[in-house]
Structure formats: structure tokens, C-alpha cells
Short mmCIF file of C-alpha atoms in Angstrom, two decimals:
data_model
loop_
_atom_site.label_atom_id
_atom_site.label_comp_id
_atom_site.label_asym_id
_atom_site.label_seq_id
_atom_site.Cartn_x
_atom_site.Cartn_y
_atom_site.Cartn_z
CA MET A 1 0.00 0.00 0.00
CA GLU A 2 1.10 3.60 -0.48
CA CYS A 3 1.30 4.45 3.23
CA GLU A 4 4.75 4.41 4.73
CA HIS A 5 3.86 5.28 8.30
CA LEU A 6 0.95 3.57 10.01
CA LEU A 7 0.18 5.81 12.96
CA ASN A 8 -3.11 4.47 14.28
CA ALA A 9 -6.22 2.48 13.49
CA SER A 10 -7.74 5.36 11.54
CA THR A 11 -4.68 5.56 9.31
CA ILE A 12 -4.77 1.82 8.71
CA ALA A 13 -8.44 2.01 7.76
CA LEU A 14 -7.78 4.91 5.39
CA CYS A 15 -4.93 3.01 3.68
CA ILE A 16 -7.13 -0.04 3.21
CA PHE A 17 -9.95 2.12 1.82
CA ILE A 18 -7.61 3.80 -0.68
CA PHE A 19 -6.23 0.47 -1.84
CA ILE A 20 -9.72 -1.01 -2.28
CA GLN A 21 -10.75 2.03 -4.31
CA GLN A 22 -7.70 1.60 -6.55
CA VAL A 23 -8.40 -2.09 -7.11
CA GLN A 24 -12.07 -1.38 -7.87
CA HIS A 25 -11.03 1.26 -10.41
CA ILE A 26 -8.63 -1.14 -12.12
CA SER A 27 -11.27 -3.89 -12.10
CA ALA A 28 -13.84 -1.58 -13.69
CA THR A 29 -11.34 -0.55 -16.35
CA ALA A 30 -10.51 -4.17 -17.11
CA ALA A 31 -14.21 -4.93 -17.51
CA ASN A 32 -14.73 -2.13 -20.02
CA THR A 33 -12.54 -2.68 -23.07
CA LYS A 34 -13.98 0.38 -24.86
CA THR A 35 -12.38 2.86 -22.48
CA LYS A 36 -8.70 2.04 -22.10
CA ALA A 37 -6.29 -0.68 -21.11
CA PRO A 38 -6.06 -1.36 -17.36
CA ALA A 39 -2.26 -1.58 -17.55
CA VAL A 40 0.70 -1.01 -19.86
CA LEU A 41 3.35 -3.73 -19.94
CA ILE A 42 6.63 -2.85 -21.63
CA PHE A 43 9.25 -5.17 -23.14
CA GLY A 44 12.39 -4.62 -25.14
CA ASP A 45 15.54 -2.53 -25.10
CA SER A 46 17.01 0.71 -23.78
CA ASN A 47 14.40 2.90 -25.45
CA VAL A 48 11.87 1.67 -22.89
CA ASP A 49 14.06 0.47 -20.00
CA ALA A 50 12.91 2.36 -16.91
CA GLY A 51 15.76 1.15 -14.71
CA ASN A 52 15.89 -2.65 -14.82
CA ASN A 53 19.59 -2.53 -15.69
CA ASN A 54 20.23 -0.75 -12.39
CA ALA A 55 19.56 -4.07 -10.66
CA ILE A 56 21.85 -6.30 -12.73
CA PHE A 57 25.59 -6.55 -13.30
CA THR A 58 26.22 -4.87 -16.66
CA LEU A 59 28.05 -1.88 -18.07
CA VAL A 60 24.93 -0.81 -19.96
CA LYS A 61 23.63 1.66 -17.40
CA SER A 62 22.16 5.14 -17.32
CA ASP A 63 21.64 5.56 -13.57
CA HIS A 64 23.94 8.58 -13.39
CA PRO A 65 23.83 12.24 -14.47
CA PRO A 66 23.36 13.80 -16.91
CA TYR A 67 20.77 11.10 -17.74
CA GLY A 68 17.49 12.18 -16.24
CA GLN A 69 18.39 15.86 -16.01
CA ASN A 70 14.90 16.81 -17.20
CA PHE A 71 13.11 14.04 -15.29
CA PRO A 72 11.23 15.13 -12.15
CA HIS A 73 13.72 16.04 -9.40
CA HIS A 74 16.50 15.55 -12.00
CA LEU A 75 16.64 11.85 -11.14
CA ALA A 76 18.77 9.48 -13.18
CA THR A 77 16.33 6.59 -12.91
CA GLY A 78 17.96 4.31 -15.46
CA ARG A 79 15.98 5.69 -18.40
CA PHE A 80 18.26 6.23 -21.37
CA SER A 81 17.29 9.83 -22.07
CA ASN A 82 17.17 13.23 -20.43
CA GLY A 83 13.56 12.73 -19.35
CA ARG A 84 10.63 10.41 -19.83
CA ASN A 85 10.73 7.53 -22.28
CA PRO A 86 8.06 6.19 -24.69
CA GLY A 87 6.60 3.79 -22.11
CA ASP A 88 5.87 6.68 -19.77
CA MET A 89 4.30 8.71 -22.55
CA ILE A 90 2.01 5.90 -23.69
CA ALA A 91 0.79 5.22 -20.15
CA SER A 92 0.15 8.93 -19.69
CA LEU A 93 -1.81 9.21 -22.94
CA LEU A 94 -3.97 6.29 -21.81
CA GLY A 95 -4.65 8.08 -18.53
CA ILE A 96 -3.20 5.21 -16.51
CA LYS A 97 -0.20 6.91 -14.88
CA ASP A 98 2.60 9.29 -15.76
CA TYR A 99 5.54 6.94 -15.26
CA VAL A 100 5.93 3.21 -15.83
CA PRO A 101 8.35 1.83 -13.22
CA ALA A 102 10.98 -0.82 -13.78
CA TYR A 103 10.04 -4.29 -12.59
CA LEU A 104 13.42 -4.84 -10.97
CA GLY A 105 15.21 -2.77 -8.36
CA THR A 106 12.27 -0.64 -7.27
CA ASN A 107 9.86 -0.82 -4.34
CA LEU A 108 6.72 -1.53 -6.30
CA THR A 109 3.34 -0.99 -4.69
CA GLU A 110 0.31 -3.11 -5.51
CA TYR A 111 -0.99 -0.24 -7.61
CA ASP A 112 2.30 -0.08 -9.53
CA LEU A 113 1.99 -3.76 -10.38
CA LEU A 114 -1.68 -3.63 -11.30
CA THR A 115 -1.24 -0.68 -13.68
CA GLY A 116 1.88 -1.91 -15.45
CA VAL A 117 5.65 -2.10 -15.33
CA SER A 118 8.59 -2.21 -17.70
CA PHE A 119 10.53 -5.45 -18.14
CA ALA A 120 12.81 -3.91 -20.79
CA SER A 121 16.57 -4.02 -20.52
CA GLY A 122 19.00 -1.63 -22.16
CA GLY A 123 21.16 -3.49 -24.68
CA ALA A 124 18.66 -6.32 -25.21
CA GLY A 125 17.55 -7.57 -28.60
CA TYR A 126 15.46 -10.29 -30.20
CA ASP A 127 18.69 -12.17 -30.94
CA PRO A 128 19.70 -13.89 -27.67
CA LEU A 129 23.35 -13.26 -28.53
CA THR A 130 22.77 -9.50 -28.41
CA SER A 131 21.84 -9.62 -24.72
CA GLU A 132 24.54 -12.16 -23.92
CA LEU A 133 27.31 -9.98 -25.35
CA VAL A 134 26.58 -7.13 -22.93
CA GLN A 135 25.18 -9.17 -20.02
CA VAL A 136 21.67 -7.76 -19.94
CA LEU A 137 18.20 -9.28 -19.66
CA SER A 138 17.30 -11.24 -22.77
CA MET A 139 13.80 -11.33 -24.22
CA ASP A 140 13.43 -14.80 -22.68
CA ASP A 141 14.44 -13.33 -19.32
CA GLN A 142 11.73 -10.73 -19.75
CA ILE A 143 9.18 -13.46 -20.42
CA LYS A 144 10.26 -15.21 -17.21
CA MET A 145 9.78 -11.97 -15.26
CA PHE A 146 6.36 -11.54 -16.83
CA LYS A 147 5.35 -15.01 -15.63
CA GLU A 148 6.44 -14.03 -12.14
CA TYR A 149 4.52 -10.77 -12.47
CA LYS A 150 1.33 -12.65 -13.34
CA GLN A 151 1.56 -14.62 -10.12
CA LYS A 152 2.02 -11.42 -8.13
CA ILE A 153 -1.09 -9.74 -9.48
CA LYS A 154 -3.11 -12.94 -8.94
CA ALA A 155 -2.08 -12.77 -5.31
CA ILE A 156 -3.30 -9.17 -5.12
CA VAL A 157 -6.68 -9.28 -6.88
CA GLY A 158 -7.48 -12.95 -7.42
CA GLU A 159 -7.31 -15.09 -10.52
CA LYS A 160 -10.41 -13.78 -12.34
CA ILE A 161 -9.52 -10.08 -12.21
CA ALA A 162 -5.86 -10.87 -12.88
CA GLU A 163 -6.83 -12.70 -16.08
CA GLU A 164 -8.90 -9.70 -17.19
CA ILE A 165 -5.98 -7.36 -16.57
CA ILE A 166 -3.62 -9.63 -18.50
CA SER A 167 -5.95 -10.04 -21.48
CA LYS A 168 -6.99 -6.39 -21.76
CA SER A 169 -3.71 -4.64 -21.05
CA LEU A 170 -1.60 -3.01 -23.74
CA TYR A 171 1.71 -4.73 -24.47
CA VAL A 172 4.43 -2.56 -26.01
CA VAL A 173 7.49 -4.23 -27.52
CA VAL A 174 10.44 -2.09 -28.65
CA SER A 175 13.39 -4.18 -29.81
CA GLY A 176 15.61 -4.99 -32.77
CA ALA A 177 17.78 -1.90 -33.20
CA THR A 178 20.61 -3.22 -31.04
CA ASP A 179 20.60 -6.48 -32.98
CA LEU A 180 21.47 -4.77 -36.24
CA ALA A 181 23.50 -1.83 -34.93
CA ASN A 182 25.54 -3.72 -32.34
CA THR A 183 25.52 -7.46 -32.98
CA TYR A 184 25.43 -7.63 -36.78
CA PHE A 185 27.23 -4.53 -37.99
CA THR A 186 29.66 -3.96 -35.10
CA THR A 187 30.75 -7.46 -34.05
CA PRO A 188 31.85 -10.44 -36.17
CA PHE A 189 29.69 -12.99 -34.37
CA ARG A 190 26.77 -13.11 -36.83
CA ARG A 191 28.70 -12.54 -40.06
CA ASN A 192 28.07 -16.14 -41.06
CA TYR A 193 24.67 -14.74 -42.09
CA ASP A 194 24.25 -12.39 -45.00
CA LEU A 195 22.07 -9.37 -44.24
CA SER A 196 18.88 -10.85 -45.64
CA SER A 197 19.36 -14.09 -43.70
CA TYR A 198 20.07 -12.27 -40.45
CA ASN A 199 16.96 -10.13 -40.83
CA HIS A 200 14.99 -13.33 -41.39
CA LEU A 201 16.50 -14.79 -38.23
CA LEU A 202 15.54 -11.67 -36.26
CA VAL A 203 11.95 -11.86 -37.48
CA GLN A 204 11.80 -15.50 -36.39
CA PHE A 205 13.02 -14.52 -32.91
CA ALA A 206 10.54 -11.64 -32.79
CA SER A 207 7.65 -13.85 -33.88
CA LYS A 208 8.44 -16.38 -31.18
CA PHE A 209 8.44 -13.62 -28.58
CA TYR A 210 5.01 -12.34 -29.68
CA GLN A 211 3.65 -15.88 -29.61
CA ASP A 212 5.08 -16.39 -26.13
CA LEU A 213 3.23 -13.27 -24.98
CA TYR A 214 0.06 -14.51 -26.65
CA ASN A 215 0.31 -17.89 -24.96
CA LEU A 216 0.62 -16.09 -21.61
CA GLY A 217 -2.58 -14.14 -22.23
CA ALA A 218 -1.58 -11.03 -24.19
CA ARG A 219 -4.03 -9.93 -26.88
CA ARG A 220 -3.23 -6.27 -27.63
CA ILE A 221 0.39 -6.04 -28.72
CA SER A 222 2.04 -2.99 -30.26
CA VAL A 223 5.43 -3.71 -31.83
CA THR A 224 7.85 -1.22 -33.31
CA GLY A 225 9.87 -1.64 -36.44
CA MET A 226 13.51 -0.73 -36.93
CA PRO A 227 14.55 2.94 -36.86
CA PRO A 228 16.88 4.27 -39.56
CA ILE A 229 20.00 2.66 -38.09
CA GLY A 230 22.32 4.43 -40.50
CA SER A 231 21.12 7.83 -39.31
CA LEU A 232 21.90 7.23 -35.63
CA PRO A 233 24.92 9.27 -34.44
CA SER A 234 26.67 6.12 -33.18
CA GLN A 235 26.51 4.44 -36.56
CA ARG A 236 27.51 7.60 -38.41
CA THR A 237 30.61 7.62 -36.21
CA ASN A 238 31.28 3.91 -36.68
CA ALA A 239 30.67 3.60 -40.41
CA GLY A 240 30.03 7.05 -41.88
CA GLY A 241 33.63 7.92 -42.67
CA ILE A 242 35.51 11.06 -41.68
CA GLU A 243 32.50 13.23 -42.44
CA ARG A 244 30.24 10.95 -40.34
CA ASN A 245 27.70 10.66 -43.11
CA THR A 246 24.49 8.67 -42.96
CA VAL A 247 25.17 4.99 -43.76
CA PRO A 248 22.88 3.92 -46.64
CA LEU A 249 23.48 0.18 -46.20
CA TYR A 250 22.39 0.32 -42.58
CA ASN A 251 19.21 2.18 -43.45
CA GLN A 252 18.52 -0.30 -46.24
CA ALA A 253 18.85 -3.09 -43.68
CA SER A 254 16.21 -1.37 -41.53
CA VAL A 255 13.83 -1.12 -44.49
CA MET A 256 14.29 -4.81 -45.33
CA TYR A 257 13.69 -5.87 -41.74
CA ASN A 258 10.59 -3.71 -41.41
CA ALA A 259 9.03 -5.22 -44.53
CA ASP A 260 9.64 -8.74 -43.22
CA LEU A 261 8.37 -7.96 -39.72
CA LEU A 262 5.22 -6.32 -41.06
CA LYS A 263 4.41 -9.44 -43.08
CA GLU A 264 4.97 -11.64 -40.04
CA THR A 265 2.68 -9.56 -37.82
CA GLN A 266 0.01 -9.74 -40.51
CA ARG A 267 0.40 -13.52 -40.61
CA LEU A 268 0.13 -13.81 -36.83
CA ASN A 269 -3.01 -11.66 -36.80
CA LYS A 270 -4.62 -14.19 -39.14
CA THR A 271 -3.47 -17.30 -37.28
CA LEU A 272 -3.74 -16.39 -33.57
CA PRO A 273 -7.41 -16.11 -32.53
CA GLY A 274 -8.31 -12.84 -30.81
CA VAL A 275 -4.92 -11.18 -31.11
CA ASN A 276 -4.33 -7.67 -32.40
CA ILE A 277 -0.67 -7.07 -33.19
CA VAL A 278 -0.06 -3.56 -34.49
CA PHE A 279 3.20 -2.94 -36.34
CA GLN A 280 4.40 0.65 -35.88
CA ASP A 281 6.82 2.23 -38.33
CA LEU A 282 9.61 4.09 -36.51
CA TYR A 283 11.72 4.49 -39.61
CA THR A 284 9.67 7.13 -41.41
CA PRO A 285 9.10 9.65 -38.60
CA ILE A 286 12.64 9.44 -37.20
CA LEU A 287 14.19 9.78 -40.66
CA ASP A 288 11.97 12.77 -41.38
CA MET A 289 13.04 14.44 -38.14
CA ALA A 290 16.68 13.76 -39.02
CA GLN A 291 16.33 15.12 -42.56
CA ARG A 292 14.00 18.06 -41.85
CA PRO A 293 14.99 19.16 -38.35
CA SER A 294 13.70 22.71 -38.60
CA ALA A 295 10.17 21.43 -39.25
CA TYR A 296 10.21 19.97 -35.73
CA GLY A 297 12.17 22.69 -33.96
CA PHE A 298 15.50 20.86 -33.95
CA GLU A 299 18.87 22.32 -34.88
CA VAL A 300 21.16 19.29 -34.48
CA THR A 301 20.45 15.76 -35.69
CA ASP A 302 23.86 14.31 -36.58
CA ARG A 303 25.15 14.04 -33.01
CA GLY A 304 23.83 13.70 -29.49
CA CYS A 305 23.40 16.32 -26.81
CA CYS A 306 25.69 14.57 -24.34
CA GLY A 307 29.35 15.61 -24.58
CA THR A 308 30.70 15.79 -28.11
CA GLY A 309 27.66 13.79 -29.22
CA ILE A 310 29.89 11.63 -31.39
CA PHE A 311 30.59 8.63 -29.18
CA GLU A 312 29.05 9.24 -25.73
CA ILE A 313 26.53 6.66 -24.51
CA THR A 314 25.82 4.91 -21.20
CA LEU A 315 28.94 5.15 -18.99
CA THR A 316 30.75 7.55 -21.33
CA CYS A 317 27.85 9.99 -21.06
CA ASN A 318 28.60 11.42 -17.62
CA HIS A 319 29.17 14.70 -15.79
CA TYR A 320 32.87 14.04 -15.35
CA THR A 321 33.96 13.84 -18.97
CA SER A 322 30.95 14.85 -21.08
CA GLU A 323 28.77 17.75 -20.03
CA PRO A 324 25.50 17.87 -21.96
CA CYS A 325 24.46 20.61 -24.35
CA LYS A 326 22.75 23.65 -22.85
CA ASP A 327 19.40 23.08 -24.58
CA PRO A 328 18.43 19.45 -25.27
CA SER A 329 15.23 20.60 -27.00
CA LYS A 330 17.34 21.65 -29.99
CA PHE A 331 18.74 18.11 -30.36
CA LEU A 332 16.96 15.09 -31.81
CA PHE A 333 19.34 12.71 -30.02
CA TRP A 334 20.28 12.74 -26.34
CA ASP A 335 23.27 10.40 -26.63
CA THR A 336 24.49 8.64 -29.75
CA PHE A 337 21.65 6.10 -29.80
CA HIS A 338 18.59 7.45 -27.97
CA LEU A 339 16.28 10.37 -28.63
CA THR A 340 15.84 13.34 -26.34
CA GLU A 341 12.58 13.57 -24.43
CA LYS A 342 11.38 16.07 -27.04
CA GLY A 343 12.30 13.63 -29.80
CA TYR A 344 10.34 10.85 -28.10
CA ILE A 345 7.33 13.14 -27.55
CA ILE A 346 7.18 13.96 -31.26
CA LEU A 347 7.72 10.33 -32.22
CA ILE A 348 4.94 9.04 -29.95
CA SER A 349 2.59 11.78 -31.18
CA GLU A 350 3.24 10.71 -34.77
CA LEU A 351 2.70 7.03 -33.97
CA VAL A 352 -0.52 7.63 -32.05
CA ALA A 353 -1.87 9.83 -34.84
CA ARG A 354 -1.19 7.06 -37.37
CA TYR A 355 -1.92 3.88 -35.42
CA GLY A 356 -3.94 4.86 -32.37
CA LEU A 357 -3.25 3.25 -29.01
CA ASN A 358 -4.42 -0.33 -29.75
CA VAL A 359 -6.91 -0.46 -26.88
CA GLY A 360 -10.21 -0.73 -28.75
#
């Protein structure tokens, strides 16, 4: 319950009353599918990690300044941006809550659990090797945590209401970018695949993950495609030459993957009874922001706000060696891989305008 100090019987009674009211509200929401989802459950990579990596042994962390400098109280929560991330924004648009907490490493209340958490892990990908290389939570690990989560909410509200919450919640899956950018293009470990074959492998991994969610009760699943990998500052630095140009091959890889993933989601929608998997195109809006920055109020799109913006990310984005830019709102990217809060706000607005929120 959300009462830290129980002073007397009246306080105890008030806490119980508040908790019952919260559960009744969630139950009513779960019973009415035409209003909104009762919870938002987030899976994937650093774009939607709310701090799970804080609780595991890995170098992929953002629990230090200047990350979070525009988050309430300037807290570096483990979100890989200067403020809120897409999971927070989606939950807020649904009217559920303003921030989706990490499943690990936080003192979650019953209300936190019943309204949704993030299982995402920075550095994760659909390819199990991607997570293994940087010692983060794999997509299979996230499924295991989700199974544990289901048992926790059953203990809170009972099996019937828990099943309603699980079936009517919105599931958001953001993954894949680290597979191409880090595992395929940066390391030699998957070079036994040509690009087309590796994309096919990724889609197979992604499809299995969606089916795992479905078999555990998920029905409303929003999945994102690949962003324009070759336009990310990190990849411009790695493969864009001295001038750090956009990398056409990398962007072509994103287009190929997106076409394959879209076809697979369409197939799953036809074969899995009652499911609604919505593929959301990240490539087009992010590329447009990168190519037409002034249309969105940006001035810089070829580097990040943190430090030089050329190589800083995770531990190298810090107050000791890489002070951030003075005005993040002028930058599309916060570090060399993730958008600024403003960038995410515009991106989510574009996606909602095109696809809705997948709760009807």
C-alpha cells in the first residue's frame, strides 16, 4: 500500500480504503474494453528500459547524471534519455499513470503492479546473442519476469480479475535496433549470415516472442519496427567515414527488416485467434526528423546532446567527462543512440496519430 507510516487504526483504515478504491477502479477498467487498457506492460531494449539494468551486473547503465536531467527532481532513474521515455508517454496518454516503473530494483506498490511495469533491458535484442554480449536481460528473461509478475497480481486481486488485466492490457514491444547496430554490424559474431538471412532470423526470434506473450494471455500487442540505423549518431561515427555521413546500407537493412516484420505480424493476426498485433513504423518519422529538423524545432540531428555527441553513450555519457548541451530541446538525439525527451514526444505523437493506441 502507499502508506509508509501507520500511525493508528484510523490511518490503517484509510490506507485499506484507498487500496480497495484503486483495485475497484482497475477492475472496472478491465471490464470495459472500450475505455482504455487497465495496464501497460513494456518489453524490449534501452528505449523503454525504466531502470531494470540498475539491478543487474552490466556496463549498460544510465543511472547517473546527466541522464534524467529533465526528469522530475532531476533523477537518473535508469531511463536512457534526459527525461521520460516512450513507455511513460504511452501510459500517460492512456490516462493510466505518468511513469511506468521498472520491474526490478524498485519498491513496487500493488498499484504499480496492477497498472503496469517495464521489463525492458538496455542493450537487449530479439537475438539472444545481443543480450549475452553485454550481459543484460534477454527477451526470454523478460518473459520469465512476466510469468512471475502474473503470479504477483493474482495474489493481489485474485485469478479472475488478474486474467482480465492480462488479457486487456496493452503490451508494447520495442526491440531490434541493437541487434542490427551492435551485434550484426559492429561485431563479427553473426557474419556467417548475409544481411537478408540475419533479418529473417531476427523476425523469427521476434515472432516467437510475440507468440510467447500470446500464450501467456496477451491480446493487444504494439510492436515497433527498426529505426533508420544508418542515421543514428553512433553508426555515423562507426561507419560514416571522416565526415560521419548517414550509412545507406544500414538504413537499407532497416527497411528490409521492417518489410519482413510487417508481413509476419500480418500472418500472426490471421493465425492467432483474438490477437491484435499492431506494427508501428519508426523508420519514417525518425528519418523525417533527421532530414528536416527545422520542421520539428530541432537544430542538431547528426550528433547527441551529451558531450561531443559523437561517441558518448551509457557510462561515457557522464558529468565528469561529457557535459550535456545547454538546450536538449534543440537536439533530436540525447546520446548517440537514444532520442531526447522532445524527440520521443514527437515520435509518440506521430505514432498515435497514425496507429492509435491499440486499446479498442
